[in-house]
Coordinates of C-alpha atoms in Angstrom, one line a residue:
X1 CA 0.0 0.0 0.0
X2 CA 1.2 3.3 -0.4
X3 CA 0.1 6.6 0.9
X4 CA -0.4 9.8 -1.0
X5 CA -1.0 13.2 0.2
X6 CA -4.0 14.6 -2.4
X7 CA -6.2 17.5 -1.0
X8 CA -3.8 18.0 2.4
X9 CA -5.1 14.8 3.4
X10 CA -3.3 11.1 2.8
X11 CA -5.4 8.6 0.6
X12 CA -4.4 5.0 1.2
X13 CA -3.7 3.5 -3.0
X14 CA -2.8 0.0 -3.8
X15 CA -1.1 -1.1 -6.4
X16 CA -3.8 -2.3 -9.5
X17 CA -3.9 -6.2 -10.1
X18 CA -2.3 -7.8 -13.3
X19 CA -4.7 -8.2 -15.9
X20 CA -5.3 -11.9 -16.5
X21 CA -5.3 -13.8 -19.6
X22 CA -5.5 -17.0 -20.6
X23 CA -3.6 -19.4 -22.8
X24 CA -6.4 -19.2 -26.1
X25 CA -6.1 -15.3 -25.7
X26 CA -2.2 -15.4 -25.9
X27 CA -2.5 -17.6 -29.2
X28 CA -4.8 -14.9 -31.1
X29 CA -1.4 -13.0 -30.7
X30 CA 1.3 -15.0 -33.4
X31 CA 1.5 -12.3 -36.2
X32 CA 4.0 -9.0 -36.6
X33 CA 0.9 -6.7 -36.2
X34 CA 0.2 -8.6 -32.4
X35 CA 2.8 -10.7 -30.5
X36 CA 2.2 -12.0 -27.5
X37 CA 4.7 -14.7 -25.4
X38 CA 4.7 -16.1 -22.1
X39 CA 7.5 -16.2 -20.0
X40 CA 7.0 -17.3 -16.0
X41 CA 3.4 -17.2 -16.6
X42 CA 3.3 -13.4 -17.7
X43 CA 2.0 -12.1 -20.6
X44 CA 4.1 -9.9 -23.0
X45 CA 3.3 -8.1 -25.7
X46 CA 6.2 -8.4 -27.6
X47 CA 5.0 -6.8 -31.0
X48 CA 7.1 -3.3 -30.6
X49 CA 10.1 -4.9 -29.9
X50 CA 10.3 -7.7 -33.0
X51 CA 12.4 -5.2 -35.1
X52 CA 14.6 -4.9 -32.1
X53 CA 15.4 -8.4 -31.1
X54 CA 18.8 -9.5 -31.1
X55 CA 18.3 -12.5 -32.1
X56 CA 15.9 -11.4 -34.9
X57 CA 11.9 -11.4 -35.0
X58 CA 11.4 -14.8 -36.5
X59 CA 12.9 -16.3 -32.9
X60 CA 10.1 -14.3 -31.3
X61 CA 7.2 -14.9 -34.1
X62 CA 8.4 -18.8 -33.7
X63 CA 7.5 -18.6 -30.0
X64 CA 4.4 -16.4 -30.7
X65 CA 0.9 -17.4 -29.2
X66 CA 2.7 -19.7 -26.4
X67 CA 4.9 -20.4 -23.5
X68 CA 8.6 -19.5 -24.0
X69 CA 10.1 -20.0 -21.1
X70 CA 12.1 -22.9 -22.3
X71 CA 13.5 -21.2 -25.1
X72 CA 14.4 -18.0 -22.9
X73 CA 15.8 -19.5 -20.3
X74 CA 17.9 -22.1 -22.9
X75 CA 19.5 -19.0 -24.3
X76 CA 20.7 -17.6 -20.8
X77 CA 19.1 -13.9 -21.7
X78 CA 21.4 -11.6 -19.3
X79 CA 20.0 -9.3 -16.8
X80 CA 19.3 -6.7 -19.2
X81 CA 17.4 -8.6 -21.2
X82 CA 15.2 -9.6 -17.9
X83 CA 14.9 -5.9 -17.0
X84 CA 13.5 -5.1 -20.8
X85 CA 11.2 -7.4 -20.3
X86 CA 9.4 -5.0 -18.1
X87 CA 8.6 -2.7 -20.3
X88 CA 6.1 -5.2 -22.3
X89 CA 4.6 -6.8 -19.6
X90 CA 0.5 -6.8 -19.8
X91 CA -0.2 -9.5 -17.8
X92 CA -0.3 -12.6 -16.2
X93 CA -1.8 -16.0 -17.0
X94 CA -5.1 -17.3 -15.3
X95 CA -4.4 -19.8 -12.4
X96 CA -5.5 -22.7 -15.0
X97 CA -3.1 -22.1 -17.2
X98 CA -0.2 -21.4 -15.5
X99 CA 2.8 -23.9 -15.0
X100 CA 4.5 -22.2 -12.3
X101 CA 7.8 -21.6 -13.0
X102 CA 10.5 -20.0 -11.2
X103 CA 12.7 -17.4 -12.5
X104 CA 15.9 -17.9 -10.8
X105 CA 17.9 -14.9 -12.6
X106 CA 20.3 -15.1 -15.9
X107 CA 22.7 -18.3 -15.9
X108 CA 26.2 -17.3 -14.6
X109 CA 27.8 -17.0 -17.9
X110 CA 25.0 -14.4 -19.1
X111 CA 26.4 -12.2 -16.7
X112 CA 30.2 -12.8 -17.0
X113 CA 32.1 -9.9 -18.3
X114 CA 33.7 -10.9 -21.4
X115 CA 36.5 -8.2 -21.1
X116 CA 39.8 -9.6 -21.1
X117 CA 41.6 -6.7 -19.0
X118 CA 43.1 -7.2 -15.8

């Protein structure tokens, strides 16, 4: 909860639930005009970002309308990736649907400086 001060006096505000979606409404989402992936049971909307993709957008049209978690997490995406991520977040999956994964943070060598000072 967090408190804000609005009209000299302090309104108690919570934070809005995730909108929730299901697995059939993520897979009306597979084209370039709408893409939509799961990853930790949360919804993205990854459409914005397909020209953008390191990796290209046919890796994320490929994983469009479904879980990728298996394929993320099989690449090692770093900690900037993860943080990106944010920004197209629209939700979460319905209790149903969900497979409960855990994040558990980029694999070590995602996050290894590839410098070779010392």
């Amino acid at each position: 909860m967090v408190e804000e001060e609005k009209d000299n006096s302090l309104v108690e505000t919570s934070k809005a639930s995730p909108k929730m979606y299901t697995l059939a409404d993520v897979l009306e989402h597979t084209k370039n005009d709408s893409c939509w992936i799961v990853i930790h049971d949360k919804v993205y909307d990854v459409t914005k970002f397909l020209d953008e993709h390191p990796g290209g957008e046919e890796v994320l049209l490929e994983q469009a309308g479904g879980d990728s978690t298996e394929g993320f997490e099989d690449v090692g995406h770093s900690t900037d990736a993860r943080e990106m991520m944010k920004e197209y977040f629209i939700g979460e999956l319905v209790e149903e649907d969900r497979k409960n994964t855990k994040d558990t943070g980029p694999k070590p060598w995602a996050t290894e400086s590839t410098s070779t000072e010392k």
